mmCIF file of C-alpha atoms in Angstrom:
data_model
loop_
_atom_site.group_PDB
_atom_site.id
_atom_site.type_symbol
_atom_site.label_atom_id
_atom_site.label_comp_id
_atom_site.label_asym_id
_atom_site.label_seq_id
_atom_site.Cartn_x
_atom_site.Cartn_y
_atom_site.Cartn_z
ATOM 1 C CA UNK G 971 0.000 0.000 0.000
ATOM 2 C CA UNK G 972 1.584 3.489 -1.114
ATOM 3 C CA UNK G 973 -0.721 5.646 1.023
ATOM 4 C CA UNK G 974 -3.571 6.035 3.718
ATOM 5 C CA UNK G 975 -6.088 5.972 0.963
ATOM 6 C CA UNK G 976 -5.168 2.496 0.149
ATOM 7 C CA UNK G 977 -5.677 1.482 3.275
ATOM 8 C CA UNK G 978 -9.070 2.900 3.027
ATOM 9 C CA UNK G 979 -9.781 1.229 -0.389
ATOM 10 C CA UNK G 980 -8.756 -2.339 0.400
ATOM 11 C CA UNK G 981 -10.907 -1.735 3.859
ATOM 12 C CA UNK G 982 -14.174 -0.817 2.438
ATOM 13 C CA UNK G 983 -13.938 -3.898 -0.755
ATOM 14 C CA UNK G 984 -13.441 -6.210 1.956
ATOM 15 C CA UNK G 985 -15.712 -5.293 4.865
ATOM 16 C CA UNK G 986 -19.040 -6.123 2.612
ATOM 17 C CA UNK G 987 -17.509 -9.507 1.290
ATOM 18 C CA UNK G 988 -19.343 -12.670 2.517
ATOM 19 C CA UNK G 989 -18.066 -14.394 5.686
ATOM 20 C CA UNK G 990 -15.848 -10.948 6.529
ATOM 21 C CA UNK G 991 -16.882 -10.100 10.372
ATOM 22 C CA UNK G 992 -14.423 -7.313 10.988
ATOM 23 C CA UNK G 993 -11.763 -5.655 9.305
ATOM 24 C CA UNK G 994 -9.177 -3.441 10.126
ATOM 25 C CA UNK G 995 -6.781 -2.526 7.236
ATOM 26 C CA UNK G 996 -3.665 -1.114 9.054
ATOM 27 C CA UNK G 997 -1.142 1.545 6.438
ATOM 28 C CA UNK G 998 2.230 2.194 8.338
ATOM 29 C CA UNK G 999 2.317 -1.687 9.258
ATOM 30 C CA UNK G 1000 1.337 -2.648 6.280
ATOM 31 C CA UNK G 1001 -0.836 -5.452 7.693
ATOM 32 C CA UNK G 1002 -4.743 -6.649 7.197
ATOM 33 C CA UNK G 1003 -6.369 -7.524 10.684
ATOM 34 C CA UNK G 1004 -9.408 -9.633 9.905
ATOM 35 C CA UNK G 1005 -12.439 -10.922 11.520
ATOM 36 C CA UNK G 1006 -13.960 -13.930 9.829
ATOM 37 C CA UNK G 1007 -16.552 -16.853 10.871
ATOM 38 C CA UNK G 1008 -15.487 -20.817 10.036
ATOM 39 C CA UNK G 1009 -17.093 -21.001 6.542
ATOM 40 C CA UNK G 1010 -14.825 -18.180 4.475
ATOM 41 C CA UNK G 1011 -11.208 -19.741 3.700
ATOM 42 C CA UNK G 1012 -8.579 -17.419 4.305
ATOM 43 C CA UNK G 1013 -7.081 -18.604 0.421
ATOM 44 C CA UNK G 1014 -10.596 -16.338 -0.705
ATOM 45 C CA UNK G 1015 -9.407 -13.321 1.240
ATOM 46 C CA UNK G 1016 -5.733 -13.546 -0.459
ATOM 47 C CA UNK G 1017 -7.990 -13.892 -3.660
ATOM 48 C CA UNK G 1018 -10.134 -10.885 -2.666
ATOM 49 C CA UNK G 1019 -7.322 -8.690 -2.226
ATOM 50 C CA UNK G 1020 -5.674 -9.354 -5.634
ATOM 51 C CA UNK G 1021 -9.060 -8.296 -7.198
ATOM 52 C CA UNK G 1022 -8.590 -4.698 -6.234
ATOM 53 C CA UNK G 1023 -4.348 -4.882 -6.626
ATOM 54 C CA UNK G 1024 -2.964 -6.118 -3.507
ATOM 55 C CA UNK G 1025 -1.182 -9.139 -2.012
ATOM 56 C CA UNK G 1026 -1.478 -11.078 0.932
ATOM 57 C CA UNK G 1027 1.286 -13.141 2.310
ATOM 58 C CA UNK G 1028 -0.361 -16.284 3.853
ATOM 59 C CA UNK G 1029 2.003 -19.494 5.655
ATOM 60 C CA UNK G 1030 3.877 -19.969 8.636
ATOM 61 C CA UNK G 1031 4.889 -17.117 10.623
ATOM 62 C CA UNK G 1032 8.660 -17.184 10.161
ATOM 63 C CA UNK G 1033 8.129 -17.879 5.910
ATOM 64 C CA UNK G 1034 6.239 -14.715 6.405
ATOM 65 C CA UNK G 1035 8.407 -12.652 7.957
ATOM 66 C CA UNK G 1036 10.746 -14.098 5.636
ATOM 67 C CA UNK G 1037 9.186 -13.380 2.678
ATOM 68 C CA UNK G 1038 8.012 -9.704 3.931
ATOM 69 C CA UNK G 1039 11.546 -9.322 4.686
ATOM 70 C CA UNK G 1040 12.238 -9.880 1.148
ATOM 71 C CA UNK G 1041 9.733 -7.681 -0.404
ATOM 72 C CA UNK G 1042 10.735 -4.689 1.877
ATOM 73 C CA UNK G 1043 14.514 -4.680 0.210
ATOM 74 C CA UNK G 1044 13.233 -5.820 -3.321
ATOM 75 C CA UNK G 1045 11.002 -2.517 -2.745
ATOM 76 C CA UNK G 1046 13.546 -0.072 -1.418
ATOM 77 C CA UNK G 1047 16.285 -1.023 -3.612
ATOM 78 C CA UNK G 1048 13.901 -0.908 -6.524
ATOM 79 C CA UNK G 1049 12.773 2.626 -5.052
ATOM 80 C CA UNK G 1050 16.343 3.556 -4.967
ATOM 81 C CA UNK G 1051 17.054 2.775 -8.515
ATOM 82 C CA UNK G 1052 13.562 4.533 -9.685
ATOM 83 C CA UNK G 1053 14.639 7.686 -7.627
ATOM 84 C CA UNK G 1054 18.169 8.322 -9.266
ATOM 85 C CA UNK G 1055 17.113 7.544 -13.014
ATOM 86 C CA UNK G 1056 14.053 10.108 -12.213
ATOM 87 C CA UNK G 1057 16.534 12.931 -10.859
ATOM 88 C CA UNK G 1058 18.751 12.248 -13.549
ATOM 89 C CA UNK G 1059 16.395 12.779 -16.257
ATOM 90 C CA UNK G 1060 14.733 15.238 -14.345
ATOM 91 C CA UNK G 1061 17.096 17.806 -13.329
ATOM 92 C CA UNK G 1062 18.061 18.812 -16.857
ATOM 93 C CA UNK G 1063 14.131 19.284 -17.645
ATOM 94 C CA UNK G 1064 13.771 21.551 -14.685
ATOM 95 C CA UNK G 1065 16.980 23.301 -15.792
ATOM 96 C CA UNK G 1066 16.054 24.200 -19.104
ATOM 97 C CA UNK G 1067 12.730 24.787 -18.653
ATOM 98 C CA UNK G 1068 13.070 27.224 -15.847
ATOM 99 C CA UNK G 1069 16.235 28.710 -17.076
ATOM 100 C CA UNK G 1070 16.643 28.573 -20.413
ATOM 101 C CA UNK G 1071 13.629 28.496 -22.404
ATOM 102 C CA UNK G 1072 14.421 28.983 -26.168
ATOM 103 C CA UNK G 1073 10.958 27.936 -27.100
ATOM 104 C CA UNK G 1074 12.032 26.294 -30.292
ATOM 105 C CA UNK G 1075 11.045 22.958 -31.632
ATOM 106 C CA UNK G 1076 13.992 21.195 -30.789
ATOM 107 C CA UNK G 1077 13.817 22.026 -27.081
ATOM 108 C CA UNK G 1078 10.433 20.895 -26.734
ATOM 109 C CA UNK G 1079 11.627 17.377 -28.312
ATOM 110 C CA UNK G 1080 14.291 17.048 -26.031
ATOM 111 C CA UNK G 1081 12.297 18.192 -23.145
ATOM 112 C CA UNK G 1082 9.771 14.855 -24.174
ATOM 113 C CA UNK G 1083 12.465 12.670 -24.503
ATOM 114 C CA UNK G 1084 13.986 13.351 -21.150
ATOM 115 C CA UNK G 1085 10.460 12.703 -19.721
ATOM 116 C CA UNK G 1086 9.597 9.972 -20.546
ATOM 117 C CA UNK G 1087 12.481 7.566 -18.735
ATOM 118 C CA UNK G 1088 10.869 9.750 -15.329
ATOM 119 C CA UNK G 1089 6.779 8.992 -16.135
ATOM 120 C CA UNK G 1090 6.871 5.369 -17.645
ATOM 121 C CA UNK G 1091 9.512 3.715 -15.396
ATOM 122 C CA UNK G 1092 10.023 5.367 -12.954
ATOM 123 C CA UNK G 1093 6.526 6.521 -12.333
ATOM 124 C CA UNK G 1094 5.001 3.784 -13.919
ATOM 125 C CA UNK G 1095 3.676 2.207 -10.713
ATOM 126 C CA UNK G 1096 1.507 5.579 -9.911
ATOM 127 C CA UNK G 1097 -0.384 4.612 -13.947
ATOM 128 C CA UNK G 1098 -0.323 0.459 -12.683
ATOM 129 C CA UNK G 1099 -2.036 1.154 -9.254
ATOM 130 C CA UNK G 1100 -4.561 4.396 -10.880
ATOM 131 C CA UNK G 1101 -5.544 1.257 -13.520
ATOM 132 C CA UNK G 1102 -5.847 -1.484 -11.104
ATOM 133 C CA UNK G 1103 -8.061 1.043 -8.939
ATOM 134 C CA UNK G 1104 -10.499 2.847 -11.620
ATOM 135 C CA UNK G 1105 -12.039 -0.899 -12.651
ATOM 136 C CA UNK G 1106 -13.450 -1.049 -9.359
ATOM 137 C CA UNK G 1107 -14.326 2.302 -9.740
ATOM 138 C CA UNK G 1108 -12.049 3.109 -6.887
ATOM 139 C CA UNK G 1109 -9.121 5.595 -5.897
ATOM 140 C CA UNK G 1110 -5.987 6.145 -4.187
ATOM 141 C CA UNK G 1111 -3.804 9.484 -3.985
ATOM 142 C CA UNK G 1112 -1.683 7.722 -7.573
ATOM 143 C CA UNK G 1113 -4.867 8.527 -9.315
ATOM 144 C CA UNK G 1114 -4.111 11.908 -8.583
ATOM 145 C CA UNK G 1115 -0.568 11.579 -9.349
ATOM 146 C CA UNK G 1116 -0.803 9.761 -12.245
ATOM 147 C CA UNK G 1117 -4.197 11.845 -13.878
ATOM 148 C CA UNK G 1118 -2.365 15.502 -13.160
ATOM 149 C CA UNK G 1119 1.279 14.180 -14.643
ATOM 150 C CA UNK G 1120 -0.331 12.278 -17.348
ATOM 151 C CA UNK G 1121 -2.443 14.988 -18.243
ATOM 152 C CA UNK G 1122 0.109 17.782 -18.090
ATOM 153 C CA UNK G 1123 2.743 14.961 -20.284
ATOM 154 C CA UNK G 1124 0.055 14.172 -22.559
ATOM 155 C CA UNK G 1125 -1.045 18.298 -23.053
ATOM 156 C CA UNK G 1126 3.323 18.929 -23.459
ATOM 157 C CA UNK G 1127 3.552 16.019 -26.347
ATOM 158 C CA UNK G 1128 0.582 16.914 -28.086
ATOM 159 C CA UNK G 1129 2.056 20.492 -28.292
ATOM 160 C CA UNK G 1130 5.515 19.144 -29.083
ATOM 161 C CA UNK G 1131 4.161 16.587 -32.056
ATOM 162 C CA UNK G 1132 2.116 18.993 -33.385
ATOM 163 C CA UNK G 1133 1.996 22.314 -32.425
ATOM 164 C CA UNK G 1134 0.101 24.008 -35.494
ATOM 165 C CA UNK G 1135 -3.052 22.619 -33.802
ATOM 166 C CA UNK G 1136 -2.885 25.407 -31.499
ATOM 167 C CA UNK G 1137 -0.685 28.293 -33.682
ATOM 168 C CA UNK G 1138 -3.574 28.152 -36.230
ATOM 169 C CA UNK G 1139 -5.942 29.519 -33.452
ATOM 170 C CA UNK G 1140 -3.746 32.231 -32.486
ATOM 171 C CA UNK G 1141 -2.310 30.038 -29.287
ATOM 172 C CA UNK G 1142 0.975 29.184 -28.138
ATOM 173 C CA UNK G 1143 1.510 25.366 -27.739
ATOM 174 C CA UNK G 1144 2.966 25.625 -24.000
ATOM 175 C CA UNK G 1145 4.566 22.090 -22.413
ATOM 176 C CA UNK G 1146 4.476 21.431 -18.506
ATOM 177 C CA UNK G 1147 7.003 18.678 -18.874
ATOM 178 C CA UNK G 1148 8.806 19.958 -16.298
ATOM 179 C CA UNK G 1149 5.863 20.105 -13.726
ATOM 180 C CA UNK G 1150 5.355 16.261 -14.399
ATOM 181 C CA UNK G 1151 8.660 14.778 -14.187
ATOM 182 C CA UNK G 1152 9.506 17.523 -11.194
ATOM 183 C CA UNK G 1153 6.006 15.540 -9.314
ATOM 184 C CA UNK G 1154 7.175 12.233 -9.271
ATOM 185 C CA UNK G 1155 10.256 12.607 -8.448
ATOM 186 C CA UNK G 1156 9.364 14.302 -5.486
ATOM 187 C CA UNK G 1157 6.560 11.769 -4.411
ATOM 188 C CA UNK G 1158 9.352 8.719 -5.315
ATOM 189 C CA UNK G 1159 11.781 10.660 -2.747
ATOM 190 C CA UNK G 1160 9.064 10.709 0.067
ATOM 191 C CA UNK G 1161 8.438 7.029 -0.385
ATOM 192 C CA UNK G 1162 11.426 6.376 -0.905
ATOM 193 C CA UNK G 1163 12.673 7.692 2.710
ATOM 194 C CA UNK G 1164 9.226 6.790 4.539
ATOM 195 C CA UNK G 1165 10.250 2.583 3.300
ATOM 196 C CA UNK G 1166 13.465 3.453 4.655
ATOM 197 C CA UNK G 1167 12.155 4.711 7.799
ATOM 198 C CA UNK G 1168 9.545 1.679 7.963
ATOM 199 C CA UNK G 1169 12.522 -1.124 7.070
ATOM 200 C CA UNK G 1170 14.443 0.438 10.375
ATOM 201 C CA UNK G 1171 10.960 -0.185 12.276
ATOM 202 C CA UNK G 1172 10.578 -3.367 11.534
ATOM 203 C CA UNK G 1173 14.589 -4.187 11.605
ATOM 204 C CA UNK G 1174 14.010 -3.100 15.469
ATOM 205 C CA UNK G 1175 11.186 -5.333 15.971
ATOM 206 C CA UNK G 1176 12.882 -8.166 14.158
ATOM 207 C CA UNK G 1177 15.868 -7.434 16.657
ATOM 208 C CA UNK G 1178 13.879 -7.803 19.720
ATOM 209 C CA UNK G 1179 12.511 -11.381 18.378
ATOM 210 C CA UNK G 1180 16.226 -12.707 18.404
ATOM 211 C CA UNK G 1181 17.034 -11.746 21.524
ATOM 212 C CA UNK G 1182 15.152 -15.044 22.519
ATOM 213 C CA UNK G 1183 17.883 -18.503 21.606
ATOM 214 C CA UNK G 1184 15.843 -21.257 19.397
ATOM 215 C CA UNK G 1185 17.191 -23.620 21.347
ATOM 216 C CA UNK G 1186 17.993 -24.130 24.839
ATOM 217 C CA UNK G 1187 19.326 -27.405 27.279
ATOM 218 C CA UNK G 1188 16.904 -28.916 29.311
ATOM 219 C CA UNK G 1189 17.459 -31.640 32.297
ATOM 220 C CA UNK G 1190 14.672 -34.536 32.149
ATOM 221 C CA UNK G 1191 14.920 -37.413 34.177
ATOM 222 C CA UNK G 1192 18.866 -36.353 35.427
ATOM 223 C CA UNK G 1193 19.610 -35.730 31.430
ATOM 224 C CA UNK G 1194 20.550 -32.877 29.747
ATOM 225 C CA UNK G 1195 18.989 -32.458 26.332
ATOM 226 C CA UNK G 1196 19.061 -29.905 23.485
ATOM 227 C CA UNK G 1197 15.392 -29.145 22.918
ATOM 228 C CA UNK G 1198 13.449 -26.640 20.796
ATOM 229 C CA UNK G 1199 12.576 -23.143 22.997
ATOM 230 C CA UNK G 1200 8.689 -23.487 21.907
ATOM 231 C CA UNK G 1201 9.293 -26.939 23.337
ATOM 232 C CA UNK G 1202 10.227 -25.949 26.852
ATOM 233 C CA UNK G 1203 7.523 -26.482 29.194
ATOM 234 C CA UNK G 1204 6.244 -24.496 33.002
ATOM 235 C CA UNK G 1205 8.759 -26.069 35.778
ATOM 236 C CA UNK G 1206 11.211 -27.197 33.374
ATOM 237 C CA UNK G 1207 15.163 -26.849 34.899
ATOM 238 C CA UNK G 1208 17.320 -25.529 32.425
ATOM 239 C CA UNK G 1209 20.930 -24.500 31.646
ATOM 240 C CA UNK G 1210 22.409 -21.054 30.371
ATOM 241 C CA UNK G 1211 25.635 -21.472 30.197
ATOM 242 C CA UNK G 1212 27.997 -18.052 30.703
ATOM 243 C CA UNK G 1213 27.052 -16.033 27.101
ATOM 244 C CA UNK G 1214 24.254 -18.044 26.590
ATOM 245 C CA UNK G 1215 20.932 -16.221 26.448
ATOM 246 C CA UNK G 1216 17.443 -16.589 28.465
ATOM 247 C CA UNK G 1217 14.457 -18.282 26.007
ATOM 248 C CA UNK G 1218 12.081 -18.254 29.154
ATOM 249 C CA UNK G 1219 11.396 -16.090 32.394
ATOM 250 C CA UNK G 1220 12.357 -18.006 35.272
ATOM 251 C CA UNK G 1221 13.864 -18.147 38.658
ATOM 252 C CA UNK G 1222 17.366 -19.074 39.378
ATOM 253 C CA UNK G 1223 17.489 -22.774 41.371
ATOM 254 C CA UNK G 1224 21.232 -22.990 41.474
ATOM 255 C CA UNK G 1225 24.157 -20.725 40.688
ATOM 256 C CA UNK G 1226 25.060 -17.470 40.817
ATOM 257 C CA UNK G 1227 25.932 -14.945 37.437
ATOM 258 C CA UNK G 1228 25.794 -11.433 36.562
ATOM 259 C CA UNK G 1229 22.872 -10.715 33.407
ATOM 260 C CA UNK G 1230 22.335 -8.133 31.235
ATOM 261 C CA UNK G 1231 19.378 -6.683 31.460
ATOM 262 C CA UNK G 1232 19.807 -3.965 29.090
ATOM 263 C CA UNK G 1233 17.544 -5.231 26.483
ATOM 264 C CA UNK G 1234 14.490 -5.136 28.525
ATOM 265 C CA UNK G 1235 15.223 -2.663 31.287
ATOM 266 C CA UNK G 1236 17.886 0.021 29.882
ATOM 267 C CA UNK G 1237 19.709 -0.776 32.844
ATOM 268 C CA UNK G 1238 23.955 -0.702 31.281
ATOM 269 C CA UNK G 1239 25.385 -2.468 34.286
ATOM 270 C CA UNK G 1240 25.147 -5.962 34.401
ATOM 271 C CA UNK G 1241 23.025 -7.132 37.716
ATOM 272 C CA UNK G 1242 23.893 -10.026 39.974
ATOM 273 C CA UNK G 1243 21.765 -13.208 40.083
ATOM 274 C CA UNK G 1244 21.448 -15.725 42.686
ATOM 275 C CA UNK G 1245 19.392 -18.092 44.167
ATOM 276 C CA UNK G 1246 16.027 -16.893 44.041
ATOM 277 C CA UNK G 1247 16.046 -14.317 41.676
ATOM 278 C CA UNK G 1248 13.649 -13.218 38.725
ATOM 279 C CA UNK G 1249 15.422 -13.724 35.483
ATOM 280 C CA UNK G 1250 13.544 -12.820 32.055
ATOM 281 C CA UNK G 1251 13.846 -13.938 28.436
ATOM 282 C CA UNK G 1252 16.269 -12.269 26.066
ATOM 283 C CA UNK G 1253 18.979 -11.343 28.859
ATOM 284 C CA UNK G 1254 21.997 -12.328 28.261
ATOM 285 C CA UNK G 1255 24.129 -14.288 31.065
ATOM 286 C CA UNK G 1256 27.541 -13.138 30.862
ATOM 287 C CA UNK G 1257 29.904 -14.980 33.556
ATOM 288 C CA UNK G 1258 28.623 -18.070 35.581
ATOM 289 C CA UNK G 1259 26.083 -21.295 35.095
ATOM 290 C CA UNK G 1260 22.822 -20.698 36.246
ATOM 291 C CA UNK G 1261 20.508 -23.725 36.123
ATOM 292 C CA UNK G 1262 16.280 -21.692 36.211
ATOM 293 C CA UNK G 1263 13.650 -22.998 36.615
ATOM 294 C CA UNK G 1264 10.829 -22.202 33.743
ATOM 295 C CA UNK G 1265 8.001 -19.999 34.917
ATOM 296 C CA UNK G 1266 6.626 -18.401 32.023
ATOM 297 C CA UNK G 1267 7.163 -19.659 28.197
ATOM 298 C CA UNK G 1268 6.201 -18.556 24.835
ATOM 299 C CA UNK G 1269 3.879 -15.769 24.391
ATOM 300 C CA UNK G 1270 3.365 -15.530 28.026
ATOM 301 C CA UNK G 1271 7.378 -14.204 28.622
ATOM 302 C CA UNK G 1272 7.600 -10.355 29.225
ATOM 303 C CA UNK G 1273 10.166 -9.753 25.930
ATOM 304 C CA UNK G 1274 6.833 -11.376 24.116
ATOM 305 C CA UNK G 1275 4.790 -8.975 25.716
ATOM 306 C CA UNK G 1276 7.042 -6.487 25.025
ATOM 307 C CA UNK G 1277 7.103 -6.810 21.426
ATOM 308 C CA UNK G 1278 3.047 -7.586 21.228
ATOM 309 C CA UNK G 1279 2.517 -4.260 22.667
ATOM 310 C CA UNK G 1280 4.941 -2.677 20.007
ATOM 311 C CA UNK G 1281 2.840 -4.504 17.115
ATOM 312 C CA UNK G 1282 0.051 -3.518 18.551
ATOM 313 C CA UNK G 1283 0.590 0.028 18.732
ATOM 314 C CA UNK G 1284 1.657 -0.176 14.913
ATOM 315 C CA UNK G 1285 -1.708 -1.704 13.985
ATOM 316 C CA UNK G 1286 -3.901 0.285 16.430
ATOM 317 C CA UNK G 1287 -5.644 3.360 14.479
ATOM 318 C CA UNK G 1288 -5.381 6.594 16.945
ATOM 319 C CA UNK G 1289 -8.661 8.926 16.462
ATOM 320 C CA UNK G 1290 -7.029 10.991 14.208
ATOM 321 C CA UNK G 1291 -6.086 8.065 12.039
ATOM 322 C CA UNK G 1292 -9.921 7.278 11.947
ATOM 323 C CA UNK G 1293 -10.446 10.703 11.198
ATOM 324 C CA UNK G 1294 -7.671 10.837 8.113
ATOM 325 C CA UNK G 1295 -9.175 7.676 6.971
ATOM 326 C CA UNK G 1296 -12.400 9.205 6.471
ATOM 327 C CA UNK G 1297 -11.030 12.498 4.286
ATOM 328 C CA UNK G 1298 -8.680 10.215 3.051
ATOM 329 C CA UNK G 1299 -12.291 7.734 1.374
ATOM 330 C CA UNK G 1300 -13.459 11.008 -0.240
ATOM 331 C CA UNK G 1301 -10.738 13.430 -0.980
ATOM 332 C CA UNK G 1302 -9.458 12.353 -3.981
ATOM 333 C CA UNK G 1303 -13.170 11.573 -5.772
ATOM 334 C CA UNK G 1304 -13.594 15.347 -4.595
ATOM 335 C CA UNK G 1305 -10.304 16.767 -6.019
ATOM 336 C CA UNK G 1306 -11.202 14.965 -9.731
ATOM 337 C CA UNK G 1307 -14.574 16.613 -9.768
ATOM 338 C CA UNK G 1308 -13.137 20.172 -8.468
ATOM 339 C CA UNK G 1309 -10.741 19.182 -11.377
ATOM 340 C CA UNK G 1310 -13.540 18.897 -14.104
ATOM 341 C CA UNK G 1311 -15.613 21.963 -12.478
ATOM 342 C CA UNK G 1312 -12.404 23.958 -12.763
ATOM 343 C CA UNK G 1313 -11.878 22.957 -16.205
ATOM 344 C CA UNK G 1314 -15.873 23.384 -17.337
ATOM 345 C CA UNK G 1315 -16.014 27.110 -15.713
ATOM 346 C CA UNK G 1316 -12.689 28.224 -17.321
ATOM 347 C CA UNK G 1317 -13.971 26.638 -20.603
ATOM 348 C CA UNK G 1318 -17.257 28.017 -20.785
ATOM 349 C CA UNK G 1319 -16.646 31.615 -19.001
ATOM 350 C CA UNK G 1320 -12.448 32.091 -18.978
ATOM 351 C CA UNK G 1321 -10.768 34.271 -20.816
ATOM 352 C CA UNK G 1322 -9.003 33.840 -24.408
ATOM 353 C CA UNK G 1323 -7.592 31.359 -24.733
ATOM 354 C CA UNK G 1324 -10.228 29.445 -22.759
ATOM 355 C CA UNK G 1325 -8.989 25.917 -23.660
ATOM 356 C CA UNK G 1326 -5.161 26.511 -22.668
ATOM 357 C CA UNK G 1327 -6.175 28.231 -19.412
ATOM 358 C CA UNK G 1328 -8.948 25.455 -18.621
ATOM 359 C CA UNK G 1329 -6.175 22.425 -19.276
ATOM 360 C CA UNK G 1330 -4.135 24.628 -16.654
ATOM 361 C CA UNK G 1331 -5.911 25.313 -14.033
ATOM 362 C CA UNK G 1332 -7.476 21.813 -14.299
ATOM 363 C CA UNK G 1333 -4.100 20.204 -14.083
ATOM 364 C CA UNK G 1334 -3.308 22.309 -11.613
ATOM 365 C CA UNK G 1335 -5.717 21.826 -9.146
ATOM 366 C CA UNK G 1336 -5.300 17.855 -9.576
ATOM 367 C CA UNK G 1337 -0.898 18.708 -8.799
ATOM 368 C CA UNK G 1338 -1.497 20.557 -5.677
ATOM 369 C CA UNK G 1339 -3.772 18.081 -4.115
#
């Protein structure tokens, strides 16, 4: 999802849908919270989502994150990439047409040339998303983007190809190239940093899932065994040797060791633990054997918690997220018919030349918003 009205889109095709309960379409975390009775399959809701452009990563919980992981460096590196060849190509547009405007044919061919690298690669996704959206008569903020740039690129070439449509009629064929190219490369640097800032989000959540080891030593029956940390049951005795990390929260039966806590309590100095004493998952013991017993495992340890409360936060919607969402449904179905008011009134009752000032203010209205 590129932005909030995404979110908003993929919400209200799915909330009618048969067997669809709830649903809570979440942008910054990227993530679909649904609410569904036994009947619906949750293959149909991955189906659902592709109908209207999106895709839903279904499977085991690490493949996921796996696979998210994946897409989130595909996307930024791809980002990356789509960012330099658009300020490339852009800069010298900006340049000449703000600086050094000869007017002449030639200019005007080189000026379409350099645009289109910027508008149909590395603005292409803007065009993909506006398409998959408008045949469910639906919209995002790229319709915008991509109706205003293709407009004002599709106005510019016209002029450029043939320009005696316009001299004929006592008009000069202007070209906006540069307020095209100039948009998207501006929108593809804002997502480009916002990824970046939501990779380093969920690089800090990842981080707080390894603090916990896989796999930890047990004693059963007088043996000490290598077993699995989901494995590990309430009362178990287990073994952290010195470097070794807590999987569970426990209390210390034997030993004595100094942990770091800093992970979980920001404390820097390591703190003693003997006989008796609390320890929690994801500290690290640094310089003696401590054999603890198990006390809470899983999803019940206070790391878990810890990072449940982060996720949550992510996916919670604050009131004024609600209350974006809501200009967010109709804001851009308002802009487009402002758009094609603006454009009728400056037809029908602007001044000479009507049609050059109505494709103006038109496209303008649809770049600011």
């Amino acid at each position: 999802m590129t932005c909030a009205s995404c979110a908003v889109s993929l919400e209200t095709y799915m909330r009618p849908q048969n067997g669809i309960l709830n649903v809570n379409v979440n942008y910054p975390n990227q993530s679909l919270d649904v609410e569904f009775d036994s009947t619906l399959d949750p293959v149909q809701i991955g189906l659902w989502a592709q109908d209207i452009g999106y895709q839903i990563l279904l499977g085991d919980e690490k493949e996921v994150e796996k696979t998210w992981e994946k897409i989130e460096d595909d996307r930024l590196q791809l980002l990356q990439k789509k960012l330099m060849v658009a300020i490339l190509f852009s800069t010298p547009v900006f340049l000449i047409s703000m600086f050094f405007p000869t007017g002449g044919p030639y200019e005007n061919w080189l000026l379409m040339m350099l645009s289109l690298p910027v508008l149909f690669w590395s603005g292409n996704e803007f065009f993909i998303s506006a398409w998959k959206k408008s045949k469910y008569l639906s919209t995002n903020m790229d319709t915008l983007v991509a109706l205003s740039t293709g407009v004002a690129f599709a106005f510019s070439a016209f002029n450029t190809v043939y320009p005696e449509f316009l001299l004929s009629r006592g008009l000069l064929p202007q070209v906006y190239y540069e307020s095209a190219v100039v948009i998207i490369t501006l929108i593809l640097l804002g997502r480009f940093l916002e990824e970046r800032a939501k990779k380093k989000t969920s690089l800090a959540i990842r981080g707080l899932m390894t603090l916990q080891p896989e796999v930890v030593i047990v004693v059963r029956n007088g043996i000490e065994t290598e077993v699995a940390a989901t494995e590990v049951s309430i009362g178990d005795l287990i073994i952290i040797k010195p470097g070794g990390g807590f999987a569970v929260d426990g209390v210390v039966k034997r030993g004595s060791s100094f942990v770091d806590e800093s992970m979980i309590t920001g404390e820097p100095l390591p703190v003693e633990k003997l006989k008796g004493d609390t320890v929690l998952a994801g500290t690290i013991n640094q310089n003696g054997l401590l054999k603890v017993i198990a006390r809470k495992t899983g999803s019940n340890t206070v790391l878990a918690q810890i990072i449940k409360m982060v996720e949550r936060a992510q996916s919670s919607k604050p009131d004024i997220q609600k209350t974006v969402d809501k200009i967010a449904a109709v804001f851009v179905p308002t802009v487009l018919v402002l758009g094609l008011l603006t454009f009728g009134i400056w037809y029908w009752f602007g001044p000479y030349p009507q049609l050059t000032y109505a494709f103006l203010t038109m496209i303008t209205v649809l770049i600011i918003a």
